[in-house]
Every structure is written in C-alpha cells, then in structure tokens.
CSV table of C-alpha atoms and ligand atoms in Angstrom, one decimal:
chain,number,residue,atom,x,y,z
A,266,MET,CA,-8.2,52.9,-60.7
A,267,ILE,CA,-4.7,52.6,-62.0
A,268,LYS,CA,-4.8,52.3,-65.8
A,269,LYS,CA,-1.2,51.5,-66.8
A,270,VAL,CA,1.6,49.9,-64.8
A,271,LEU,CA,5.3,50.0,-65.5
A,272,ILE,CA,6.9,46.8,-64.1
A,273,ALA,CA,10.4,47.7,-62.8
A,274,ASN,CA,11.7,44.2,-62.8
A,275,ARG,CA,12.5,41.1,-64.9
A,276,GLY,CA,12.2,37.3,-64.9
A,277,GLU,CA,9.4,35.4,-63.2
A,278,ILE,CA,8.2,38.2,-60.9
A,279,ALA,CA,7.8,40.6,-63.8
A,280,VAL,CA,5.6,38.0,-65.5
A,281,ARG,CA,3.7,37.4,-62.3
A,282,ILE,CA,2.9,41.1,-62.0
A,283,LEU,CA,1.9,41.3,-65.7
A,284,ARG,CA,-0.5,38.5,-65.2
A,285,ALA,CA,-2.2,40.3,-62.2
A,286,CYS,CA,-2.4,43.5,-64.3
A,287,LYS,CA,-4.0,41.6,-67.2
A,288,ASP,CA,-6.6,40.1,-64.9
A,289,LEU,CA,-7.5,43.6,-63.8
A,290,GLY,CA,-7.6,45.0,-67.4
A,291,ILE,CA,-4.6,47.2,-66.7
A,292,GLN,CA,-2.2,48.1,-69.5
A,293,THR,CA,1.4,47.0,-68.9
A,294,VAL,CA,4.9,48.4,-69.7
A,295,ALA,CA,7.9,46.2,-69.4
A,296,ILE,CA,11.4,47.7,-68.9
A,297,HIS,CA,14.5,45.7,-69.9
A,298,SER,CA,18.2,45.8,-70.3
A,299,THR,CA,19.9,45.4,-73.7
A,300,ALA,CA,20.6,41.7,-72.7
A,301,ASP,CA,16.9,41.1,-72.0
A,302,SER,CA,15.2,42.2,-75.2
A,303,ASP,CA,14.0,38.6,-75.9
A,304,ALA,CA,12.9,38.0,-72.4
A,305,MET,CA,9.4,36.6,-71.6
A,306,HIS,CA,8.3,39.7,-69.6
A,307,VAL,CA,9.1,41.9,-72.6
A,308,ARG,CA,7.1,39.6,-75.0
A,309,LEU,CA,4.0,39.5,-72.7
A,310,ALA,CA,3.8,43.2,-72.0
A,311,ASP,CA,1.8,45.7,-74.0
A,312,GLU,CA,4.8,47.9,-74.5
A,313,SER,CA,8.4,47.9,-73.5
A,314,VAL,CA,11.3,50.3,-73.0
A,315,CYS,CA,15.0,49.6,-72.9
A,316,VAL,CA,16.5,51.2,-69.9
A,317,GLY,CA,20.2,50.4,-70.3
A,318,PRO,CA,23.1,48.0,-70.5
A,319,PRO,CA,23.1,44.5,-68.9
A,320,GLN,CA,24.6,45.5,-65.5
A,321,PRO,CA,21.6,46.0,-63.1
A,322,ARG,CA,23.2,49.3,-61.8
A,323,GLU,CA,22.9,50.7,-65.3
A,324,SER,CA,19.4,49.4,-66.1
A,325,TYR,CA,17.0,48.0,-63.6
A,326,LEU,CA,18.5,50.0,-60.8
A,327,ASN,CA,19.0,53.2,-62.8
A,328,ILE,CA,16.4,55.5,-61.2
A,329,PRO,CA,16.4,58.3,-63.9
A,330,SER,CA,16.0,55.7,-66.7
A,331,VAL,CA,13.2,53.9,-64.9
A,332,ILE,CA,11.3,57.1,-64.2
A,333,SER,CA,11.8,58.4,-67.7
A,334,ALA,CA,10.5,55.1,-69.1
A,335,ALA,CA,7.3,55.6,-67.0
A,336,CYS,CA,6.9,59.2,-68.1
A,337,VAL,CA,7.4,58.5,-71.9
A,338,SER,CA,5.0,55.5,-71.8
A,339,GLY,CA,2.3,57.3,-69.8
A,340,ALA,CA,2.3,54.8,-67.0
A,341,ASP,CA,0.5,56.0,-63.9
A,342,ALA,CA,2.1,53.5,-61.5
A,343,ILE,CA,5.3,51.5,-61.0
A,344,HIS,CA,5.4,48.0,-59.5
A,345,PRO,CA,8.9,47.3,-58.3
A,346,GLY,CA,8.5,43.5,-57.6
A,347,PHE,CA,11.2,42.3,-55.2
A,348,GLY,CA,14.9,43.1,-55.2
A,349,PHE,CA,16.1,46.0,-57.4
A,350,LEU,CA,14.3,49.2,-56.3
A,351,SER,CA,11.6,47.5,-54.2
A,352,GLU,CA,12.8,48.7,-50.8
A,353,ASN,CA,14.4,51.9,-51.9
A,354,SER,CA,12.6,54.7,-50.0
A,355,THR,CA,14.3,57.4,-52.0
A,356,PHE,CA,12.9,55.9,-55.2
A,357,SER,CA,9.4,55.6,-53.8
A,358,HIS,CA,9.6,59.2,-52.6
A,359,MET,CA,10.8,60.4,-56.1
A,360,LEU,CA,7.9,58.7,-57.7
A,361,GLU,CA,5.5,60.7,-55.6
A,362,GLU,CA,7.3,63.9,-56.7
A,363,HIS,CA,6.7,62.8,-60.4
A,364,GLY,CA,3.0,62.2,-59.8
A,365,LEU,CA,3.6,58.5,-60.2
A,366,ILE,CA,2.1,55.8,-57.8
A,367,PHE,CA,4.6,53.5,-56.2
A,368,ILE,CA,2.8,50.1,-55.8
A,369,GLY,CA,4.1,49.5,-52.3
A,370,PRO,CA,4.1,51.1,-48.8
A,371,LYS,CA,4.8,54.7,-47.9
A,372,ALA,CA,8.4,55.9,-48.2
A,373,ASP,CA,8.6,56.5,-44.4
A,374,HIS,CA,7.7,52.9,-43.6
A,375,ILE,CA,10.2,51.5,-46.1
A,376,ALA,CA,12.9,53.6,-44.5
A,377,MET,CA,11.8,52.7,-41.0
A,378,MET,CA,11.9,48.9,-41.7
A,379,GLY,CA,15.2,49.3,-43.6
A,380,ASP,CA,16.7,50.3,-40.2
A,381,LYS,CA,16.5,47.0,-38.3
A,382,ILE,CA,17.0,48.8,-34.9
A,383,THR,CA,14.0,51.1,-35.5
A,384,ALA,CA,11.9,48.2,-36.9
A,385,LYS,CA,12.6,46.1,-33.8
A,386,LYS,CA,11.8,49.0,-31.4
A,387,THR,CA,8.6,49.9,-33.3
A,388,PHE,CA,7.2,46.4,-33.1
A,389,ALA,CA,8.3,45.9,-29.5
A,390,ASN,CA,6.4,49.0,-28.7
A,391,LEU,CA,3.4,47.6,-30.6
A,392,GLY,CA,3.4,44.5,-28.4
A,393,LEU,CA,5.4,41.9,-30.3
A,394,SER,CA,8.1,39.9,-28.4
A,395,THR,CA,11.6,40.4,-29.7
A,396,VAL,CA,14.9,38.6,-29.1
A,397,PRO,CA,16.5,39.7,-25.8
A,398,GLY,CA,19.4,42.1,-26.5
A,399,SER,CA,20.7,45.6,-26.4
A,400,ASP,CA,18.2,48.5,-26.2
A,401,GLY,CA,19.0,49.9,-29.6
A,402,ALA,CA,22.5,50.6,-31.0
A,403,VAL,CA,25.7,49.9,-29.1
A,404,THR,CA,28.3,52.6,-29.7
A,405,ASN,CA,31.5,51.5,-28.0
A,406,ILE,CA,33.3,48.3,-27.2
A,407,GLN,CA,33.3,48.7,-23.4
A,408,LYS,CA,29.5,49.3,-23.1
A,409,ALA,CA,28.9,46.6,-25.8
A,410,LEU,CA,30.9,44.0,-23.9
A,411,LYS,CA,29.1,44.8,-20.6
A,412,ILE,CA,25.7,44.3,-22.4
A,413,ALA,CA,26.9,41.1,-24.1
A,414,ASN,CA,27.9,39.7,-20.7
A,415,GLU,CA,24.5,40.5,-19.3
A,416,ILE,CA,22.7,38.9,-22.3
A,417,GLY,CA,24.9,35.8,-21.9
A,418,TYR,CA,26.7,34.0,-24.8
A,419,PRO,CA,26.3,33.2,-27.6
A,420,VAL,CA,25.6,36.8,-28.6
A,421,LEU,CA,24.9,38.0,-32.1
A,422,VAL,CA,26.2,41.4,-33.4
A,423,LYS,CA,23.8,42.6,-36.0
A,424,ALA,CA,24.0,45.6,-38.4
A,425,ALA,CA,21.2,48.1,-38.3
A,426,GLY,CA,21.5,48.5,-42.1
A,427,GLY,CA,21.7,44.7,-42.6
A,428,GLY,CA,18.9,42.2,-42.9
A,429,GLY,CA,18.4,39.1,-44.8
A,430,GLY,CA,21.4,37.7,-42.9
A,431,ARG,CA,23.9,40.2,-44.1
A,432,GLY,CA,26.1,41.9,-41.6
A,433,MET,CA,25.9,39.5,-38.6
A,434,LYS,CA,28.7,38.0,-36.4
A,435,VAL,CA,28.3,35.5,-33.6
A,436,ALA,CA,30.4,35.7,-30.4
A,437,HIS,CA,30.4,32.3,-28.7
A,438,THR,CA,32.3,33.5,-25.6
A,439,GLU,CA,33.4,36.7,-24.0
A,440,ALA,CA,36.9,36.1,-25.5
A,441,ASP,CA,35.3,36.2,-29.0
A,442,PHE,CA,33.2,39.3,-28.5
A,443,ALA,CA,35.6,42.2,-29.3
A,444,GLU,CA,36.5,40.7,-32.6
A,445,ALA,CA,32.9,39.9,-33.6
A,446,TYR,CA,31.9,43.5,-32.6
A,447,GLU,CA,34.7,45.2,-34.5
A,448,THR,CA,34.3,43.0,-37.6
A,449,ALA,CA,30.5,43.5,-37.7
A,450,ARG,CA,31.0,47.2,-37.4
A,451,ARG,CA,33.7,47.5,-40.0
A,452,GLU,CA,31.8,45.3,-42.5
A,453,ALA,CA,28.6,47.1,-41.9
A,454,GLY,CA,30.2,50.5,-42.6
A,455,VAL,CA,31.6,49.2,-45.9
A,456,ALA,CA,28.5,47.3,-47.0
A,457,PHE,CA,25.7,49.7,-45.9
A,458,GLY,CA,27.4,53.0,-45.3
A,459,ASN,CA,26.2,52.7,-41.7
A,460,ASP,CA,28.2,51.1,-39.0
A,461,SER,CA,25.5,51.1,-36.4
A,462,VAL,CA,25.1,47.7,-34.7
A,463,TYR,CA,23.0,46.1,-32.0
A,464,LEU,CA,23.2,42.9,-29.9
A,465,GLU,CA,20.9,39.9,-29.5
A,466,LYS,CA,21.0,36.6,-27.8
A,467,TYR,CA,22.0,34.1,-30.5
A,468,LEU,CA,19.3,31.5,-31.0
A,469,SER,CA,21.1,28.4,-32.0
A,470,ASN,CA,18.4,26.3,-33.7
A,471,PRO,CA,15.4,28.4,-34.6
A,472,ARG,CA,12.9,28.0,-37.4
A,473,HIS,CA,12.2,31.0,-39.7
A,474,ILE,CA,8.5,31.8,-39.7
A,475,GLU,CA,6.9,34.8,-41.3
A,476,PHE,CA,3.4,36.3,-41.4
A,477,GLN,CA,1.9,37.9,-44.5
A,478,ILE,CA,-0.2,41.0,-43.8
A,479,MET,CA,-2.2,43.5,-46.0
A,480,VAL,CA,-3.5,46.9,-45.0
A,481,ASP,CA,-5.6,49.3,-47.1
A,482,LYS,CA,-5.9,53.1,-46.9
A,483,PHE,CA,-9.2,52.8,-45.0
A,484,GLY,CA,-7.4,51.1,-42.1
A,485,ASN,CA,-8.7,47.6,-42.9
A,486,TYR,CA,-6.1,45.0,-42.3
A,487,VAL,CA,-5.8,41.2,-42.4
A,488,HIS,CA,-3.1,38.6,-41.9
A,489,LEU,CA,-2.9,35.6,-44.3
A,490,GLY,CA,-1.3,33.2,-42.0
A,491,GLU,CA,2.4,32.1,-41.9
A,492,ARG,CA,5.0,30.6,-44.1
A,493,ASP,CA,7.8,28.3,-42.8
A,494,CYS,CA,11.0,29.4,-44.6
A,495,SER,CA,13.5,27.5,-42.5
A,496,LEU,CA,15.1,25.6,-45.5
A,497,GLN,CA,17.7,28.0,-46.6
A,498,ARG,CA,21.3,28.2,-47.6
A,499,ARG,CA,23.4,31.2,-46.9
A,500,ASN,CA,20.2,33.2,-46.2
A,501,GLN,CA,18.8,32.2,-49.6
A,502,LYS,CA,15.5,30.4,-49.1
A,503,ILE,CA,15.3,27.3,-51.2
A,504,TRP,CA,12.0,25.7,-50.1
A,505,GLU,CA,9.0,27.3,-48.3
A,506,GLU,CA,5.8,25.9,-46.9
A,507,ALA,CA,2.4,27.2,-45.8
A,508,LEU,CA,1.2,26.7,-43.3
A,509,SER,CA,3.9,25.8,-40.8
A,510,THR,CA,3.7,22.4,-39.1
A,511,VAL,CA,4.7,24.0,-35.8
A,512,LEU,CA,1.8,26.3,-35.2
A,513,THR,CA,-1.6,25.3,-33.8
A,514,ASP,CA,-4.7,27.0,-35.1
A,515,ASP,CA,-5.0,28.9,-31.8
A,516,ILE,CA,-1.5,30.2,-31.9
A,517,ARG,CA,-1.9,31.2,-35.6
A,518,GLU,CA,-5.0,33.1,-34.7
A,519,SER,CA,-3.6,34.9,-31.7
A,520,LEU,CA,-0.2,35.7,-33.2
A,521,GLY,CA,-1.7,36.6,-36.6
A,522,ARG,CA,-4.1,39.0,-34.9
A,523,LYS,CA,-1.3,40.6,-32.9
A,524,VAL,CA,0.8,41.0,-36.1
A,525,ALA,CA,-2.1,42.5,-38.1
A,526,ASP,CA,-3.1,44.8,-35.3
A,527,ALA,CA,0.4,46.1,-35.1
A,528,ALA,CA,0.6,46.8,-38.8
A,529,GLY,CA,-2.8,48.5,-38.6
A,530,LYS,CA,-1.8,50.7,-35.7
A,531,LEU,CA,1.4,51.7,-37.5
A,532,GLY,CA,-0.8,53.0,-40.3
A,533,TYR,CA,1.1,50.8,-42.7
A,534,LEU,CA,-0.2,50.6,-46.3
A,535,GLY,CA,0.1,47.7,-48.7
A,536,VAL,CA,1.4,44.2,-48.2
A,537,GLY,CA,4.2,43.3,-45.9
A,538,THR,CA,5.8,40.4,-44.1
A,539,LEU,CA,6.9,40.2,-40.5
A,540,GLU,CA,9.7,37.7,-39.9
A,541,PHE,CA,10.0,35.7,-36.7
A,542,LEU,CA,12.5,33.3,-35.3
A,543,TYR,CA,10.8,30.4,-33.5
A,544,GLU,CA,12.6,28.4,-30.9
A,545,ASN,CA,11.4,26.4,-27.8
A,546,GLU,CA,7.7,27.3,-28.6
A,547,LYS,CA,8.4,31.0,-28.6
A,548,PHE,CA,8.2,33.6,-31.4
A,549,TYR,CA,10.6,36.5,-31.7
A,550,PHE,CA,10.0,39.3,-34.2
A,551,ILE,CA,13.2,40.1,-36.1
A,552,GLU,CA,12.5,42.1,-39.2
A,553,MET,CA,9.8,43.4,-41.5
A,554,ASN,CA,9.9,43.2,-45.3
A,555,THR,CA,7.9,45.9,-47.2
A,556,ARG,CA,7.8,44.2,-50.6
A,557,ILE,CA,6.0,41.3,-52.3
A,558,GLN,CA,8.1,38.3,-51.4
A,559,VAL,CA,9.4,35.5,-53.7
A,560,GLU,CA,7.4,32.9,-51.7
A,561,HIS,CA,4.0,34.8,-51.8
A,562,PRO,CA,2.4,32.1,-54.0
A,563,ILE,CA,2.2,29.5,-51.3
A,564,THR,CA,0.0,31.9,-49.3
A,565,GLU,CA,-2.1,32.5,-52.4
A,566,MET,CA,-2.6,28.8,-52.8
A,567,ILE,CA,-3.9,28.1,-49.3
A,568,THR,CA,-6.0,31.3,-49.0
A,569,GLY,CA,-7.2,31.9,-52.6
A,570,VAL,CA,-6.1,35.6,-52.2
A,571,ASP,CA,-4.2,37.0,-55.2
A,572,ILE,CA,-1.7,39.1,-53.2
A,573,VAL,CA,-0.3,41.0,-56.2
A,574,ARG,CA,-3.8,42.0,-57.3
A,575,GLU,CA,-4.4,43.2,-53.7
A,576,GLN,CA,-1.2,45.3,-54.0
A,577,ILE,CA,-2.6,47.0,-57.1
A,578,LEU,CA,-6.0,47.5,-55.6
A,579,ILE,CA,-4.6,49.0,-52.4
A,580,ALA,CA,-2.4,51.4,-54.5
A,581,SER,CA,-5.5,52.4,-56.5
A,582,GLY,CA,-7.2,53.4,-53.2
A,583,LYS,CA,-9.6,50.4,-53.1
A,584,LYS,CA,-10.6,48.3,-50.1
A,585,LEU,CA,-9.1,44.9,-49.4
A,586,SER,CA,-11.2,42.2,-51.1
A,587,VAL,CA,-11.3,40.1,-47.9
A,588,THR,CA,-12.0,40.6,-44.2
A,589,GLN,CA,-10.2,38.5,-41.6
A,590,ASP,CA,-13.3,36.4,-41.1
A,591,GLU,CA,-13.3,35.6,-44.8
A,592,VAL,CA,-9.7,34.4,-44.8
A,593,LYS,CA,-9.7,30.6,-44.5
A,594,PHE,CA,-6.7,28.3,-44.7
A,595,ARG,CA,-7.2,25.3,-46.8
A,596,GLY,CA,-4.7,22.5,-47.6
A,597,HIS,CA,-1.0,22.7,-47.8
A,598,ALA,CA,1.4,24.4,-50.2
A,599,ILE,CA,5.2,24.0,-50.9
A,600,GLU,CA,7.4,26.2,-53.1
A,601,CYS,CA,10.7,24.9,-54.5
A,602,ARG,CA,12.9,27.6,-55.8
A,603,ILE,CA,14.5,26.4,-59.0
A,604,ASN,CA,17.8,28.3,-59.3
A,605,ALA,CA,20.2,28.1,-62.2
A,606,GLU,CA,22.9,26.7,-59.9
A,607,ASN,CA,24.9,23.5,-59.5
A,608,PRO,CA,22.8,21.4,-57.1
A,609,GLU,CA,25.9,20.4,-55.1
A,610,THR,CA,28.2,23.4,-55.2
A,611,PHE,CA,25.5,26.1,-55.8
A,612,PHE,CA,27.8,27.6,-58.4
A,613,PRO,CA,25.6,29.8,-60.7
A,614,SER,CA,25.0,28.4,-64.2
A,615,SER,CA,24.1,30.3,-67.3
A,616,GLY,CA,23.5,29.5,-71.0
A,617,VAL,CA,20.7,28.6,-73.3
A,618,VAL,CA,17.8,26.4,-72.2
A,619,SER,CA,17.9,23.9,-75.0
A,620,ASN,CA,14.7,22.1,-74.0
A,621,TYR,CA,12.0,23.1,-71.6
A,622,HIS,CA,9.0,21.2,-70.3
A,623,CYS,CA,7.0,22.4,-67.4
A,624,PRO,CA,4.9,20.1,-65.2
A,625,GLY,CA,1.2,20.4,-64.8
A,626,GLY,CA,-1.9,18.6,-63.6
A,627,PRO,CA,-3.8,18.9,-60.3
A,628,GLY,CA,-2.2,21.2,-57.7
A,629,ILE,CA,0.7,22.4,-59.8
A,630,ARG,CA,1.6,26.1,-60.4
A,631,VAL,CA,4.8,27.2,-62.1
A,632,ASP,CA,5.9,30.9,-61.9
A,633,SER,CA,8.6,31.3,-64.4
A,634,ALA,CA,9.8,33.4,-67.4
A,635,LEU,CA,11.6,30.4,-69.0
A,636,TYR,CA,10.9,29.0,-72.5
A,637,SER,CA,12.7,26.6,-74.8
A,638,GLY,CA,15.6,28.5,-76.3
A,639,CYS,CA,15.7,31.3,-73.8
A,640,LYS,CA,19.0,32.5,-72.3
A,641,VAL,CA,19.8,32.4,-68.6
A,642,LEU,CA,22.1,35.4,-68.2
A,643,PRO,CA,25.0,35.7,-65.7
A,644,TYR,CA,24.1,39.3,-64.7
A,645,TYR,CA,21.0,38.6,-62.7
A,646,ASP,CA,19.7,36.5,-59.8
A,647,SER,CA,19.8,32.8,-60.4
A,648,LEU,CA,16.1,32.2,-59.5
A,649,ILE,CA,14.6,31.1,-62.8
A,650,ALA,CA,11.4,29.3,-61.8
A,651,LYS,CA,9.2,28.5,-58.7
A,652,LEU,CA,7.5,25.2,-58.5
A,653,ILE,CA,4.5,25.7,-56.3
A,654,VAL,CA,2.5,22.6,-55.3
A,655,TYR,CA,-0.8,22.5,-53.5
A,656,ALA,CA,-2.8,19.6,-52.0
A,657,ASN,CA,-5.3,18.9,-49.3
A,658,ASP,CA,-2.7,17.9,-46.8
A,659,ARG,CA,1.1,17.9,-46.4
A,660,ASN,CA,1.7,14.3,-47.4
A,661,GLN,CA,-0.3,14.6,-50.6
A,662,CYS,CA,1.6,17.8,-51.3
A,663,LEU,CA,4.9,16.0,-50.9
A,664,ALA,CA,3.7,13.2,-53.3
A,665,ARG,CA,2.6,15.7,-55.9
A,666,LEU,CA,5.9,17.6,-55.5
A,667,GLN,CA,7.8,14.4,-56.4
A,668,ARG,CA,5.5,13.8,-59.3
A,669,ALA,CA,6.1,17.4,-60.6
A,670,LEU,CA,9.8,17.4,-60.0
A,671,ASN,CA,10.2,14.2,-62.0
A,672,GLU,CA,8.2,15.7,-64.9
A,673,TYR,CA,10.1,19.0,-65.0
A,674,VAL,CA,12.7,19.3,-67.8
A,675,ILE,CA,15.1,22.2,-68.0
A,676,ASP,CA,18.0,21.2,-70.3
A,677,GLY,CA,21.2,23.1,-71.1
A,678,ILE,CA,22.0,24.6,-67.7
A,679,ASP,CA,22.4,23.3,-64.1
A,680,THR,CA,19.4,23.7,-61.8
A,681,LEU,CA,18.4,22.8,-58.2
A,682,LEU,CA,15.8,20.2,-59.5
A,683,PRO,CA,18.0,17.2,-58.4
A,684,LEU,CA,18.4,18.8,-54.9
A,685,HIS,CA,14.7,19.3,-54.5
A,686,LEU,CA,14.1,15.6,-55.5
A,687,LYS,CA,16.4,14.5,-52.7
A,688,LEU,CA,14.7,16.9,-50.2
A,689,ALA,CA,11.2,15.8,-51.2
A,690,SER,CA,12.1,12.2,-50.2
A,691,ASN,CA,14.2,13.0,-47.1
A,692,GLN,CA,12.9,11.5,-43.9
A,693,ASP,CA,13.5,14.6,-41.7
A,694,ILE,CA,11.7,16.8,-44.3
A,695,ILE,CA,8.8,14.4,-44.5
A,696,SER,CA,8.5,14.5,-40.7
A,697,GLY,CA,8.8,18.2,-40.6
A,698,ASN,CA,11.9,18.0,-38.5
A,699,PHE,CA,14.1,20.9,-39.6
A,700,ASP,CA,15.5,24.2,-38.6
A,701,ILE,CA,17.5,27.0,-40.4
A,702,HIS,CA,20.6,24.8,-40.2
A,703,PHE,CA,19.1,21.8,-41.9
A,704,LEU,CA,20.6,22.4,-45.4
A,705,GLU,CA,24.2,23.0,-44.2
A,706,ARG,CA,24.1,19.6,-42.4
A,707,PHE,CA,22.3,18.0,-45.4
A,708,ASN,CA,25.0,19.2,-47.8
A,709,ARG,CA,27.8,18.1,-45.5
A,710,GLU,CA,26.4,14.6,-45.1
A,711,ALA,CA,25.8,14.3,-48.8
A,712,ILE,CA,29.6,14.7,-49.6
B,292,MV4,C1,19.2,35.6,-35.8
B,292,MV4,C2,19.6,34.2,-35.7
B,292,MV4,C3,19.8,33.7,-34.4
B,292,MV4,N1,19.6,34.5,-33.3
B,292,MV4,N2,19.0,36.3,-34.7
B,292,MV4,C4,19.5,35.9,-40.5
B,292,MV4,C5,18.7,36.6,-41.5
B,292,MV4,C6,18.2,37.8,-40.7
B,292,MV4,N3,16.8,38.1,-41.2
B,292,MV4,C7,18.2,37.4,-39.3
B,292,MV4,N4,19.0,36.2,-39.3
B,292,MV4,C8,19.2,35.5,-38.1
B,292,MV4,N5,19.0,36.2,-37.0
B,292,MV4,C9,19.2,35.8,-33.5
B,292,MV4,N6,19.1,36.5,-32.4
B,292,MV4,C10,19.8,33.5,-36.8
B,292,MV4,C11,19.6,34.1,-38.1
B,292,MV4,C12,19.8,33.3,-39.2
B,292,MV4,C13,18.7,33.0,-40.1
B,292,MV4,C14,17.5,33.5,-39.9
B,292,MV4,C15,16.4,33.1,-40.7
B,292,MV4,C16,16.7,32.3,-41.8
B,292,MV4,C17,17.9,31.9,-42.0
B,292,MV4,C18,19.0,32.2,-41.2
B,292,MV4,C19,20.3,31.7,-41.5
B,292,MV4,C20,21.3,32.0,-40.6
B,292,MV4,C21,21.1,32.8,-39.5
C-alpha cells in the first residue's frame, strides 16, 4: 500500500485528494508556489514543500522541482489532480524512472489519448461509434476538400493535439473549407507543436455526455454511469448533472457495458472518462480523458463510490472495491462550478475573500479550498469552489440547489453564484431542455 502521497496540485482538488489520503491513513505532502504559502491545501497537509514562484510554469508545472520535492519528502507516489501535469505522459514516465508511483494511467495510454486521432481509431476498433469523418489525419488541401465534400457540410476541422474544444474550425460550406482547414492547421502547429488535423461531420446541437470508468491491474473494470456536461461556456463546463435525463436505464446499461469493456480490452489502468456527443438519439465517442475530472463528485454522490480513493487503491495494486453488479445509481446530483469571475462578462476576479459562509444541510457537499480571509490569486484557474447537491430526484435536487445558492456567501470578489441562481430557476433547465449552445443563447438573451 502507498504510504505517503505528494499532491502535485493546489486549490480544491488538492484538498479533495488530501481528504481521500487521510481517510486511507496515508501521509500527505503538499507542494506550493511562493504565492500559495497560506493556502488551505498547505495547511491541511502533513508536510509541504515550496516548488517555485507564482507562475505555474515555474512551480506546479516545473517537473524537476516537483520530483525533487517528492524525493526529499520521501513520498512514494504523486497524485497530479487535474490540469497541470495530470495528462503529461513524459512526467508519468519520469516518475517510473525515479521509482515513484504516478497515481494515474500508464504513460502509453496518456500519450495515446492525447492524440485525438489515435484515441478515435482505438475506440472505433473497440466497437464504439464515432462521428463520421476522415479516416485519420488529412494531409493536403485537395484530399481534405474531397473528403469534406463526401462528408457533407457543415464539416469540423479538428486538431489531433487539441481536445477540450481547442483547435477546432467549422466550415459551413465548400467555400469556407480551405480557410477553416488552413487556419486550424496553422493554429494547431503553434498551440500544440503538431499541425496534424482530421475532419468530422459537425453536429450542430449535441449534448455532451461522458461515462466514468475504472480499471484495476487484475483486469476488473466497471463503469459508474454518465454525466451530462452540456452546460458550458467556451468549453469550460459550468454545471454538470448525473445522471443525464436523456438516457434510459437500458441504454445506460448497454452503452456503459460497451464503454467499460473497451477500456478493459485496452488494458487501461486507473480511472478515466469517455466523452460522447449525443444528438438525435445517437452517441458518438469523441475523446477520452485520463485524469480525475472536476465533475467527479456528482458520480460519487449517486453511486457512493469514492473515485479518488479508488485511484489510490488501484495505484497501490489493490482490487476495485465494487463490481458492476454492486454499482447502483440512486437519486440525482448537480454540480455548480463557482468560478471567481464576473457572472455576466466572465472576466476573472481576484482579491481577498473578506467573508465566507458555506451552505450545508441535507444533500449539500462543497469541495473548496476557500476560507474567510484567503486570497484568490490571478495566476491560477478561476475555479474556487464546487457546490454539489444531491437529492432523491431531479426536482428536489433543483430545490435544494436554490436553497444552497441562497445561503452561500463569498464576499470580496465576483463569483458565478448569481448566474447559477438564474440557471436553477430557468424553465428550460428545469425541463432538461438544453444542449451545448444553451449558455451562449442564455447570455445573449440576458443582455
Ligand atoms: C464536436 C462538436 C460538433 N461536432 N465534434 C469541443 C470540445 C471537444 N471535446 C470536442 N468539441 C466538440 N466537438 C463534432 N463532430 C462540438 C464540440 C463542442 C463541444 C463539445 C462538448 C462540450 C462543449 C462543446 C462546445 C463547443 C463545441
């Protein structure tokens, strides 16, 4: 069993991982930048190591500093959380060479899923349906145009190195195609150092639905159902739900089994998420994430499985603590991401939280590193808290969500709390009538 974990992250996810370690009796080491010495994750850890200046590149992303911190503190494993080094296959490979355990999948699988073309091919070969498109990379404009015409417009040009919505261009007609293709290629080359692109039919009004899976080293695997993450803005999810209102129990069971079987056959290790677009009653696999996700708590609430604990157990060479038969879905959960942003312009906000009161009571979970008097810093991601609400059904969950949002006090900075209050009472949200474009329309109509 792992005895000491270094948490290579900050903020709410570092605190979340610390809590799982404490529940398992595992010692914890926090790392922090010079700007974060008073941060909650540092206070709660057994030990802490400063790894550099405020800029992430020089601290939380500084591989030699992070590995040195693990070596001097005697940690035997590193949990990367999400963002930062979590999907860096070089980092995970380097840990192996230092005799350190990376709490995450094998380096090969991280690299494989980092290349969206390889990921798509891999899961298509394992029996998942994918969006109609080019067979792999397109390498010149003439061939690309011919394939785009065959697919039929609108066509999406996607970067192999992209993902999470970065490096995509839509061509609505044949006349638009050359520019979309050239721009996507050029931008991908600059952003990812890889100008490889592929083509897909553009789905105009999909929902974003993802399945959580876990695989141990004995080849046991399960899925934990799906999350509906359609409410997003510029590819930043704002509100997530489990389960989705669009899946029947039968579809969940059959697609869930297909997804888990595919991960099992691949010899994947650890937890992962397979992303799908859902349109006209069909699911299309698009990408796989090889990290713990921001929205994992809603799955924890409806299944009772502690996914971070499972990550640590899997990395320690233990068996999954549940079989598929033991996974039961109960009730409904919603997560609201509380970002330090202006709720209308989404402009990031920083400063001191002058007063903090966090909601509680039945069905409420808050994952956050905030406290009264803490600083919200401009160097890092604006996610400062996650309000996770659970109830027996979706309507009760929405009622509790309103109750909790009204109770929540975060003074001194702008937050998305007022936006969430509006969403929680919006008729389309209440009816479950939304797709990935809902928030753009909602913001436009609000002005
Ligand atoms: C798409 C799509 C429409 N058609 N692919 C954006 C994030 C990346 N994971 C894939 N994305 C999309 N791929 C086809 N063929 C629309 C999106 C998309 C999107 C997907 C999920 C959540 C939010 C999104 C916002 C804009 C576009």
